[in-house]
Amino acid sequence: MEKQNILSADKVIHDLLPQKFGLRGKIWTATLIIICLIGAYAYFLQLRDGLVVTNMGDYVSWGIYISNFVFFVAISLVGSLITAIFRLTDVHWRTPLTRISEMIAVSAITFASLIIIVDMGRPERLVNLFAHGRLQSPIMWDVVVIGTYFCISLFLLYITLLPDIRIMIKAKEMVGKPFSKLYRWLGSYWKGTEAQEKIRNRAITILCIIIIPVAFCIHTVTSWLFATTYRPGWDSTNFGAYFVSGAFLVGAGGVVVAMYVFRRVYKLEQYITERHFEKMGRILVMLALLYLYFNVNEYLVPAFKMKKPEETHLSELFTGEFATLFWFAILIGMIIPIIIMVFKKGRRPLPMFIAGVMVVIGAWFKRYLIVTPTLLHPFLPKHDAPERYSHYFPSWQEWAIAMGSLAGALLIITLLARMFPVISIYKTLTDETPQK
Amino acid sequence: MKLLKNKSGSILFTLLLVGTVCVGQDSTGTEKKALQLNVSYYLPQNNIPYVLVTTKTKVDRKFIGVKDLKVSVYLNDPTDSNLIQSFQSNATGEERIYIPTSFKEVWDAASSFTFIAVAAANKEFDETKGEAQVTKAKIEIDTNRTDETKNVIVNVKQLQKGEWVPAKDVELKIAVKRSLGNLPIGDEETYTTDSTGSVTAEFKRDSLLGDNKGNFILVARTEDHETLGNIFAEKNVPWGTAPKIDKSFNNRSLWATSSKTPVWLLFMAYSIVIGVWGTIFYLVSLLFKIKKLGKTL
Amino acid sequence: MEKKDTSRRDFLITGLLASVAVGCSDKNPFVADDQQVTLSGEKVKLLSADGEIIEIDKALLKPVPDLPQVSNSEARKGIAGKKFVMVIDLSRCKNLKKCQQACNHAHFVEDAQNWIKIHPMQDAEHSAPYWQPTTCMHCDEPPCVKVCPVDATFKRQDGIVLIDSDRCVGCRFCMAACPYSTRVFNWEKPELPIEIEKKHYSCETSIPQKKGTVGKCDFCPDMARKGELPHCVSACPNGVFFFGDMYEDSVTNGPETFRFSDLIRDKAGYRLMEDLGTKPSVYYLPPVNRNFKFEDGLKIEEEAKSKS
């Protein structure tokens, strides 16, 4: 076991307060903004000319916008995993990870909602969802649960921030001017009295309880957008659990990546310790095995039967057009990370970071493989339609928008980290140092 | 060859059905545009006759209506005094011409007529003529019903030298009137009148669906008969059964409109939403409590 | 003084003048009660076959009276007392694509977007190939309608599934849900003649198609209201398509009319993908005793390809 440093309160506050961007931070932020702007320009082109700027067609009518959407919804589940489940199960070492995961959740769910609007042929008619909403449609369910999850995530991030805001208001000189007004607006009423603390704790506990079913809902309902159709590859009763397990995996992977980066950039080695990586590594292995288990269910069972419509689909995935990508996603998204992290040496920060990146990249392509190949394998022949509809590779506009949205999500995380402590100062101070 | 053509030619070439024109695939395909000007005589229910004039030409192996043609329709002779009506053809290429009352004397005086249509020449087409020869006729439809069979009896008479005589060897179609096409009452495609101008046809469509009282309309008609044209008579008979209208459309279902959402779904959705959002509102109220506590300090 | 009358077409006149004698129905099955021909009040004198002078309202003389434009709410309700059905006789199809051309022409749909697709089908390795035209199946339990979030696509009481392009948000869930891949999307602004583009959109004519919305075969309810057949049915020279009303138990391709129940019984009609439970309104007659060889259709396909 690693030695726990005993730190003075002043040092903790000094270490954990948000810091101004250094040169690296500025370059990073500028790069993200540029990518976002390119994405915004591509979206402008799409608004002007229609979805024709994409390479989607009447068969592949959902492309990387939708797979990107599923990816965002998946990664946003991490907020509920780290904060809620760890809190309810009383996992002590969670403290340095909760804020990061909540920030990831808020930014991911924000971009999930935005990217789904990008996919709409008529975004200006969004209001129809409220004027003519139809409760029978899984899309309506998705709108409701994603809206709810967004509110809950934001609420959770905010209410856990309150004590830190008080600390930041107090430490005005160290934080600097730009956000002091914002802090006062957000939390000047928080005095940290016992009565306030009691109510806040109660609120957090309730939040942690309801966020879990809502988080399960967002991803289950998202999986139902596919599973409620007849198409081979989507027509599965396994889909909800398959998606939720995959979401926990990619979320945890995302947290590991963020842990590593923040640790390096903000020099938080004393707060996010090797022990945290070790623990997260074990969890990640478990989640990867769980996801692998659902993958085996998802592919082996239909492959055993090889019903006619499934046959084309599965053979294209296993040995055909999508085989490279499919096995890449399986290997990089599950198998290799498991192999890395199953060893103690693999659970050190750097290998963990690499495994986390693999998990996230694998997960992104996995979502693409869930959405697109199915659409290329309809029940009736692809006939009397243009040849270009029989293939799909995203256009530069689609890539730009997808990458822009990913950059946008990272930008939100970056800005949140610039404004608020990435590790709860208050919790770090009040947590009794875990004794071995 | 462009001058197309004569009465029998045009009559044989086209098969006119209740306003729809179905024309065979192959036809004279010259480079220059050929106009088809068809004239057919219609007499519904022994009542007000009319002449249907159609202007068609072939474009891409398909007949389409020719618009903006100046067409004049004459009775018997293409002279000004015999002009029934002139018209500018519309996009469908079909025009109905009724006989004005000014022709009463001519109409009463004879039993046979020729309707002549003349399309004036324009940039695309030469002058084209079409005619139809018509003998005044009457068609009557009657039914008799025994325990086992239901029969339809149709009588056709035509005017010859001022006298009504039976029209024999007239081909008739006898059918049940349906909204989009008429359903033959038996297996035979057509029936032919005997020397008394009469034909008896057995109705073989047991328990056919009728209106909500089980009635339907029988129709007997000639189709582009050389001298009688298109005459038809109708009769309402109570020989059918009333359809059982499936009202399940009005039920609440997953494929119904938002106003017909299934109750179980509404119940589930609203209870979840109310439960979760109730909690969220409670949490917000807690936040306000915290705020209030902070302000009073 | 405006009077209303519900009768139309040929039986307009008979309805008015001979209804007593003939007992002809004075109600047109296609015209709902709230949708009647308005008499102009202007009379014309005409000559009857017997040489009598008869006075009649001018509005009744039009072959197809001007029906008032169907409102959106009426177009959503559909025609009362009707249940439209189509029968496609596979033994007569040789992939001539006349149906497709007529449909595209009538709806101003581009070639890439065919609402009617003619698929070369071969059910098993050693079974015989055949041509299968597919329209929208107008399912009685339509999966596409189930998933629409805004009631933009809907099922009507007459069995027709339509799209309201003025409401569609373009989410394309219906396209994913349709197992028959019948739906197409307007990826870009459709190229339309200016007078069509300016037209007010009607769910019944599906004209004009709009950018960013879904389109599909609509069973031509505008034609049915006029008592005419869908464009594909009248365009097919081989009489492949039959269209009709379940509650009249008859289907017609124009020249031929059959009793629907007899036809389905005698020729063993079936529906596509019955196991999915979508309950289509389109029935197929199996490709037995064919009029054409499958290869004839292939030739047509190749000719079309070499032309373009």
PDB file of C-alpha atoms in Angstrom, chain C residues 20-235:
ATOM      1  CA  VAL C  20     -87.003   7.641 -58.029  1.00  0.00           C
ATOM      2  CA  ALA C  21     -87.205   5.484 -61.093  1.00  0.00           C
ATOM      3  CA  VAL C  22     -83.930   3.671 -60.777  1.00  0.00           C
ATOM      4  CA  GLY C  23     -83.393   3.837 -57.080  1.00  0.00           C
ATOM      5  CA  CYS C  24     -79.806   4.618 -57.651  1.00  0.00           C
ATOM      6  CA  SER C  25     -77.796   5.506 -54.592  1.00  0.00           C
ATOM      7  CA  ASP C  26     -77.492   9.187 -54.185  1.00  0.00           C
ATOM      8  CA  LYS C  27     -74.450   8.952 -52.025  1.00  0.00           C
ATOM      9  CA  ASN C  28     -71.028   8.718 -53.459  1.00  0.00           C
ATOM     10  CA  PRO C  29     -68.963   6.292 -51.451  1.00  0.00           C
ATOM     11  CA  PHE C  30     -65.917   8.493 -51.750  1.00  0.00           C
ATOM     12  CA  VAL C  31     -67.398  11.679 -50.571  1.00  0.00           C
ATOM     13  CA  ALA C  32     -67.749  12.043 -46.864  1.00  0.00           C
ATOM     14  CA  ASP C  33     -70.812  13.843 -45.614  1.00  0.00           C
ATOM     15  CA  ASP C  34     -68.943  16.979 -44.838  1.00  0.00           C
ATOM     16  CA  GLN C  35     -67.471  17.177 -48.312  1.00  0.00           C
ATOM     17  CA  GLN C  36     -70.080  17.731 -50.882  1.00  0.00           C
ATOM     18  CA  VAL C  37     -70.367  19.180 -54.287  1.00  0.00           C
ATOM     19  CA  THR C  38     -71.636  22.666 -53.991  1.00  0.00           C
ATOM     20  CA  LEU C  39     -74.291  23.457 -56.555  1.00  0.00           C
ATOM     21  CA  SER C  40     -73.519  26.578 -58.462  1.00  0.00           C
ATOM     22  CA  GLY C  41     -77.153  27.648 -58.676  1.00  0.00           C
ATOM     23  CA  GLU C  42     -76.539  28.301 -62.347  1.00  0.00           C
ATOM     24  CA  LYS C  43     -78.746  26.128 -64.510  1.00  0.00           C
ATOM     25  CA  VAL C  44     -78.236  25.039 -68.073  1.00  0.00           C
ATOM     26  CA  LYS C  45     -80.777  23.582 -70.435  1.00  0.00           C
ATOM     27  CA  LEU C  46     -79.778  20.392 -72.182  1.00  0.00           C
ATOM     28  CA  LEU C  47     -81.296  17.929 -74.544  1.00  0.00           C
ATOM     29  CA  SER C  48     -82.132  14.467 -73.236  1.00  0.00           C
ATOM     30  CA  ALA C  49     -81.980  11.341 -75.359  1.00  0.00           C
ATOM     31  CA  ASP C  50     -85.736  11.509 -75.816  1.00  0.00           C
ATOM     32  CA  GLY C  51     -85.481  15.040 -77.081  1.00  0.00           C
ATOM     33  CA  GLU C  52     -86.791  16.575 -73.902  1.00  0.00           C
ATOM     34  CA  ILE C  53     -85.347  19.794 -72.568  1.00  0.00           C
ATOM     35  CA  ILE C  54     -83.935  19.316 -69.111  1.00  0.00           C
ATOM     36  CA  GLU C  55     -82.650  21.952 -66.776  1.00  0.00           C
ATOM     37  CA  ILE C  56     -79.691  20.986 -64.676  1.00  0.00           C
ATOM     38  CA  ASP C  57     -77.183  22.650 -62.400  1.00  0.00           C
ATOM     39  CA  LYS C  58     -73.929  23.436 -64.095  1.00  0.00           C
ATOM     40  CA  ALA C  59     -71.768  22.072 -61.292  1.00  0.00           C
ATOM     41  CA  LEU C  60     -73.127  18.583 -61.895  1.00  0.00           C
ATOM     42  CA  LEU C  61     -71.936  18.443 -65.471  1.00  0.00           C
ATOM     43  CA  LYS C  62     -68.239  18.433 -64.710  1.00  0.00           C
ATOM     44  CA  PRO C  63     -66.756  14.961 -65.094  1.00  0.00           C
ATOM     45  CA  VAL C  64     -65.059  15.344 -61.740  1.00  0.00           C
ATOM     46  CA  PRO C  65     -66.634  18.099 -59.733  1.00  0.00           C
ATOM     47  CA  ASP C  66     -64.291  20.480 -57.997  1.00  0.00           C
ATOM     48  CA  LEU C  67     -63.993  19.023 -54.556  1.00  0.00           C
ATOM     49  CA  PRO C  68     -62.937  21.467 -51.940  1.00  0.00           C
ATOM     50  CA  GLN C  69     -59.260  20.979 -51.084  1.00  0.00           C
ATOM     51  CA  VAL C  70     -59.064  18.355 -48.391  1.00  0.00           C
ATOM     52  CA  SER C  71     -58.038  19.942 -45.129  1.00  0.00           C
ATOM     53  CA  ASN C  72     -55.141  18.593 -43.121  1.00  0.00           C
ATOM     54  CA  SER C  73     -57.449  17.215 -40.438  1.00  0.00           C
ATOM     55  CA  GLU C  74     -59.599  15.455 -43.037  1.00  0.00           C
ATOM     56  CA  ALA C  75     -56.536  14.081 -44.771  1.00  0.00           C
ATOM     57  CA  ARG C  76     -55.461  12.714 -41.409  1.00  0.00           C
ATOM     58  CA  LYS C  77     -58.829  11.065 -40.779  1.00  0.00           C
ATOM     59  CA  GLY C  78     -59.183   9.378 -44.138  1.00  0.00           C
ATOM     60  CA  ILE C  79     -62.256   8.310 -46.052  1.00  0.00           C
ATOM     61  CA  ALA C  80     -64.951   6.796 -43.870  1.00  0.00           C
ATOM     62  CA  GLY C  81     -66.195   3.289 -44.645  1.00  0.00           C
ATOM     63  CA  LYS C  82     -63.229   2.395 -46.844  1.00  0.00           C
ATOM     64  CA  LYS C  83     -60.334   0.046 -46.387  1.00  0.00           C
ATOM     65  CA  PHE C  84     -57.980   0.182 -49.307  1.00  0.00           C
ATOM     66  CA  VAL C  85     -56.109  -2.864 -50.427  1.00  0.00           C
ATOM     67  CA  MET C  86     -53.648  -3.669 -53.181  1.00  0.00           C
ATOM     68  CA  VAL C  87     -52.919  -6.958 -54.879  1.00  0.00           C
ATOM     69  CA  ILE C  88     -49.707  -7.420 -56.835  1.00  0.00           C
ATOM     70  CA  ASP C  89     -49.658 -10.326 -59.249  1.00  0.00           C
ATOM     71  CA  LEU C  90     -46.044 -11.477 -59.461  1.00  0.00           C
ATOM     72  CA  SER C  91     -46.765 -13.801 -62.376  1.00  0.00           C
ATOM     73  CA  ARG C  92     -47.338 -10.778 -64.600  1.00  0.00           C
ATOM     74  CA  CYS C  93     -44.364  -8.605 -63.711  1.00  0.00           C
ATOM     75  CA  LYS C  94     -41.366  -8.358 -65.998  1.00  0.00           C
ATOM     76  CA  ASN C  95     -39.655  -5.380 -64.418  1.00  0.00           C
ATOM     77  CA  LEU C  96     -40.917  -2.977 -67.051  1.00  0.00           C
ATOM     78  CA  LYS C  97     -40.814  -0.199 -64.452  1.00  0.00           C
ATOM     79  CA  LYS C  98     -43.755   1.679 -65.948  1.00  0.00           C
ATOM     80  CA  CYS C  99     -45.277   1.844 -62.479  1.00  0.00           C
ATOM     81  CA  GLN C 100     -42.146   3.438 -61.138  1.00  0.00           C
ATOM     82  CA  GLN C 101     -41.970   5.985 -63.931  1.00  0.00           C
ATOM     83  CA  ALA C 102     -45.621   6.947 -63.590  1.00  0.00           C
ATOM     84  CA  CYS C 103     -45.283   7.238 -59.830  1.00  0.00           C
ATOM     85  CA  ASN C 104     -42.141   9.344 -60.006  1.00  0.00           C
ATOM     86  CA  HIS C 105     -43.721  11.528 -62.649  1.00  0.00           C
ATOM     87  CA  ALA C 106     -46.949  12.053 -60.734  1.00  0.00           C
ATOM     88  CA  HIS C 107     -45.238  12.841 -57.446  1.00  0.00           C
ATOM     89  CA  PHE C 108     -42.286  14.728 -58.905  1.00  0.00           C
ATOM     90  CA  VAL C 109     -39.924  12.274 -57.295  1.00  0.00           C
ATOM     91  CA  GLU C 110     -36.405  11.945 -58.600  1.00  0.00           C
ATOM     92  CA  ASP C 111     -35.098   8.659 -59.962  1.00  0.00           C
ATOM     93  CA  ALA C 112     -32.840   8.125 -56.977  1.00  0.00           C
ATOM     94  CA  GLN C 113     -35.826   8.157 -54.678  1.00  0.00           C
ATOM     95  CA  ASN C 114     -38.154   5.609 -56.244  1.00  0.00           C
ATOM     96  CA  TRP C 115     -41.186   5.094 -54.056  1.00  0.00           C
ATOM     97  CA  ILE C 116     -41.840   1.897 -55.949  1.00  0.00           C
ATOM     98  CA  LYS C 117     -38.922  -0.464 -56.124  1.00  0.00           C
ATOM     99  CA  ILE C 118     -38.839  -3.605 -58.225  1.00  0.00           C
ATOM    100  CA  HIS C 119     -36.634  -6.169 -56.560  1.00  0.00           C
ATOM    101  CA  PRO C 120     -35.119  -9.234 -58.197  1.00  0.00           C
ATOM    102  CA  MET C 121     -35.995 -11.900 -55.656  1.00  0.00           C
ATOM    103  CA  GLN C 122     -34.723 -15.398 -55.156  1.00  0.00           C
ATOM    104  CA  ASP C 123     -35.955 -17.011 -51.995  1.00  0.00           C
ATOM    105  CA  ALA C 124     -33.521 -19.903 -51.908  1.00  0.00           C
ATOM    106  CA  GLU C 125     -30.571 -21.181 -53.850  1.00  0.00           C
ATOM    107  CA  HIS C 126     -32.549 -23.511 -56.077  1.00  0.00           C
ATOM    108  CA  SER C 127     -35.811 -21.605 -56.178  1.00  0.00           C
ATOM    109  CA  ALA C 128     -36.764 -19.587 -59.214  1.00  0.00           C
ATOM    110  CA  PRO C 129     -36.053 -15.876 -59.352  1.00  0.00           C
ATOM    111  CA  TYR C 130     -38.870 -13.410 -59.902  1.00  0.00           C
ATOM    112  CA  TRP C 131     -39.516  -9.683 -59.966  1.00  0.00           C
ATOM    113  CA  GLN C 132     -41.243  -8.181 -56.986  1.00  0.00           C
ATOM    114  CA  PRO C 133     -42.556  -4.633 -57.100  1.00  0.00           C
ATOM    115  CA  THR C 134     -42.812  -3.134 -53.628  1.00  0.00           C
ATOM    116  CA  THR C 135     -44.861  -0.149 -52.651  1.00  0.00           C
ATOM    117  CA  CYS C 136     -45.536   1.008 -49.152  1.00  0.00           C
ATOM    118  CA  MET C 137     -47.336  -1.896 -47.475  1.00  0.00           C
ATOM    119  CA  HIS C 138     -49.716   0.437 -45.605  1.00  0.00           C
ATOM    120  CA  CYS C 139     -49.552  -1.929 -42.652  1.00  0.00           C
ATOM    121  CA  ASP C 140     -52.450  -2.141 -40.244  1.00  0.00           C
ATOM    122  CA  GLU C 141     -49.993  -2.161 -37.384  1.00  0.00           C
ATOM    123  CA  PRO C 142     -47.347   0.037 -38.962  1.00  0.00           C
ATOM    124  CA  PRO C 143     -43.962  -0.036 -37.218  1.00  0.00           C
ATOM    125  CA  CYS C 144     -43.078   3.323 -38.764  1.00  0.00           C
ATOM    126  CA  VAL C 145     -46.101   5.026 -37.217  1.00  0.00           C
ATOM    127  CA  LYS C 146     -45.371   3.454 -33.840  1.00  0.00           C
ATOM    128  CA  VAL C 147     -42.020   5.196 -33.625  1.00  0.00           C
ATOM    129  CA  CYS C 148     -42.877   8.633 -35.028  1.00  0.00           C
ATOM    130  CA  PRO C 149     -42.359  11.147 -32.224  1.00  0.00           C
ATOM    131  CA  VAL C 150     -44.613  13.869 -33.628  1.00  0.00           C
ATOM    132  CA  ASP C 151     -47.551  12.192 -35.421  1.00  0.00           C
ATOM    133  CA  ALA C 152     -45.999  13.227 -38.712  1.00  0.00           C
ATOM    134  CA  THR C 153     -46.667   9.810 -40.158  1.00  0.00           C
ATOM    135  CA  PHE C 154     -50.033   8.377 -39.273  1.00  0.00           C
ATOM    136  CA  LYS C 155     -52.521   5.627 -40.006  1.00  0.00           C
ATOM    137  CA  ARG C 156     -55.927   6.614 -41.372  1.00  0.00           C
ATOM    138  CA  GLN C 157     -59.265   4.924 -40.914  1.00  0.00           C
ATOM    139  CA  ASP C 158     -59.214   3.848 -44.580  1.00  0.00           C
ATOM    140  CA  GLY C 159     -55.992   1.951 -43.950  1.00  0.00           C
ATOM    141  CA  ILE C 160     -53.632   4.366 -45.647  1.00  0.00           C
ATOM    142  CA  VAL C 161     -50.402   5.428 -43.951  1.00  0.00           C
ATOM    143  CA  LEU C 162     -49.432   8.977 -44.882  1.00  0.00           C
ATOM    144  CA  ILE C 163     -46.752  11.528 -44.078  1.00  0.00           C
ATOM    145  CA  ASP C 164     -47.294  15.146 -43.147  1.00  0.00           C
ATOM    146  CA  SER C 165     -44.192  16.821 -44.551  1.00  0.00           C
ATOM    147  CA  ASP C 166     -45.153  20.034 -42.838  1.00  0.00           C
ATOM    148  CA  ARG C 167     -44.718  18.366 -39.493  1.00  0.00           C
ATOM    149  CA  CYS C 168     -41.937  15.816 -40.051  1.00  0.00           C
ATOM    150  CA  VAL C 169     -38.821  16.683 -38.056  1.00  0.00           C
ATOM    151  CA  GLY C 170     -36.598  14.439 -40.168  1.00  0.00           C
ATOM    152  CA  CYS C 171     -35.394  12.078 -37.421  1.00  0.00           C
ATOM    153  CA  ARG C 172     -35.620   9.099 -39.812  1.00  0.00           C
ATOM    154  CA  PHE C 173     -36.662   6.676 -37.071  1.00  0.00           C
ATOM    155  CA  CYS C 174     -39.506   5.555 -39.329  1.00  0.00           C
ATOM    156  CA  MET C 175     -36.971   4.624 -42.014  1.00  0.00           C
ATOM    157  CA  ALA C 176     -35.088   2.469 -39.542  1.00  0.00           C
ATOM    158  CA  ALA C 177     -38.308   0.916 -38.293  1.00  0.00           C
ATOM    159  CA  CYS C 178     -39.744  -0.038 -41.694  1.00  0.00           C
ATOM    160  CA  PRO C 179     -38.723  -3.631 -42.484  1.00  0.00           C
ATOM    161  CA  TYR C 180     -39.683  -3.146 -46.137  1.00  0.00           C
ATOM    162  CA  SER C 181     -37.204  -0.260 -46.648  1.00  0.00           C
ATOM    163  CA  THR C 182     -39.960   1.633 -48.370  1.00  0.00           C
ATOM    164  CA  ARG C 183     -39.216   5.081 -47.059  1.00  0.00           C
ATOM    165  CA  VAL C 184     -36.930   7.591 -48.724  1.00  0.00           C
ATOM    166  CA  PHE C 185     -35.529  10.841 -47.449  1.00  0.00           C
ATOM    167  CA  ASN C 186     -35.217  14.228 -49.104  1.00  0.00           C
ATOM    168  CA  TRP C 187     -31.536  14.670 -48.426  1.00  0.00           C
ATOM    169  CA  GLU C 188     -31.529  17.916 -50.365  1.00  0.00           C
ATOM    170  CA  LYS C 189     -34.044  20.402 -51.621  1.00  0.00           C
ATOM    171  CA  PRO C 190     -36.097  18.489 -54.208  1.00  0.00           C
ATOM    172  CA  GLU C 191     -35.858  19.825 -57.715  1.00  0.00           C
ATOM    173  CA  LEU C 192     -39.416  20.742 -58.568  1.00  0.00           C
ATOM    174  CA  PRO C 193     -41.109  22.785 -61.265  1.00  0.00           C
ATOM    175  CA  ILE C 194     -41.789  26.217 -59.853  1.00  0.00           C
ATOM    176  CA  GLU C 195     -45.574  25.847 -59.930  1.00  0.00           C
ATOM    177  CA  ILE C 196     -45.343  22.593 -57.972  1.00  0.00           C
ATOM    178  CA  GLU C 197     -42.972  24.065 -55.446  1.00  0.00           C
ATOM    179  CA  LYS C 198     -45.405  26.877 -54.773  1.00  0.00           C
ATOM    180  CA  LYS C 199     -48.290  24.496 -54.153  1.00  0.00           C
ATOM    181  CA  HIS C 200     -49.650  24.137 -50.686  1.00  0.00           C
ATOM    182  CA  TYR C 201     -48.511  20.778 -49.344  1.00  0.00           C
ATOM    183  CA  SER C 202     -51.191  18.155 -48.963  1.00  0.00           C
ATOM    184  CA  CYS C 203     -50.666  14.811 -47.225  1.00  0.00           C
ATOM    185  CA  GLU C 204     -52.962  13.233 -49.807  1.00  0.00           C
ATOM    186  CA  THR C 205     -51.042  14.271 -52.895  1.00  0.00           C
ATOM    187  CA  SER C 206     -47.641  14.204 -51.145  1.00  0.00           C
ATOM    188  CA  ILE C 207     -46.762  17.211 -53.285  1.00  0.00           C
ATOM    189  CA  PRO C 208     -44.494  19.110 -53.009  1.00  0.00           C
ATOM    190  CA  GLN C 209     -41.845  17.042 -51.271  1.00  0.00           C
ATOM    191  CA  LYS C 210     -39.776  19.055 -48.850  1.00  0.00           C
ATOM    192  CA  LYS C 211     -36.128  19.115 -47.892  1.00  0.00           C
ATOM    193  CA  GLY C 212     -35.255  17.233 -44.740  1.00  0.00           C
ATOM    194  CA  THR C 213     -38.441  15.176 -44.573  1.00  0.00           C
ATOM    195  CA  VAL C 214     -39.371  11.587 -45.337  1.00  0.00           C
ATOM    196  CA  GLY C 215     -41.362  10.498 -48.389  1.00  0.00           C
ATOM    197  CA  LYS C 216     -42.972   7.268 -49.489  1.00  0.00           C
ATOM    198  CA  CYS C 217     -45.751   5.687 -51.541  1.00  0.00           C
ATOM    199  CA  ASP C 218     -49.084   7.135 -50.426  1.00  0.00           C
ATOM    200  CA  PHE C 219     -51.583   4.850 -52.261  1.00  0.00           C
ATOM    201  CA  CYS C 220     -52.716   8.031 -54.082  1.00  0.00           C
ATOM    202  CA  PRO C 221     -55.700   8.890 -51.882  1.00  0.00           C
ATOM    203  CA  ASP C 222     -56.264  12.014 -53.958  1.00  0.00           C
ATOM    204  CA  MET C 223     -56.947   9.772 -56.938  1.00  0.00           C
ATOM    205  CA  ALA C 224     -59.220   7.530 -54.884  1.00  0.00           C
ATOM    206  CA  ARG C 225     -61.275  10.537 -53.849  1.00  0.00           C
ATOM    207  CA  LYS C 226     -61.805  11.258 -57.538  1.00  0.00           C
ATOM    208  CA  GLY C 227     -62.742   7.638 -58.124  1.00  0.00           C
ATOM    209  CA  GLU C 228     -59.569   6.959 -60.041  1.00  0.00           C
ATOM    210  CA  LEU C 229     -56.822   4.390 -59.650  1.00  0.00           C
ATOM    211  CA  PRO C 230     -53.319   5.060 -58.305  1.00  0.00           C
ATOM    212  CA  HIS C 231     -50.811   6.020 -60.986  1.00  0.00           C
ATOM    213  CA  CYS C 232     -48.847   2.780 -60.763  1.00  0.00           C
ATOM    214  CA  VAL C 233     -51.989   0.701 -61.282  1.00  0.00           C
ATOM    215  CA  SER C 234     -53.124   2.512 -64.412  1.00  0.00           C
ATOM    216  CA  ALA C 235     -49.595   2.766 -65.801  1.00  0.00           C
TER     217      ALA C 235
END
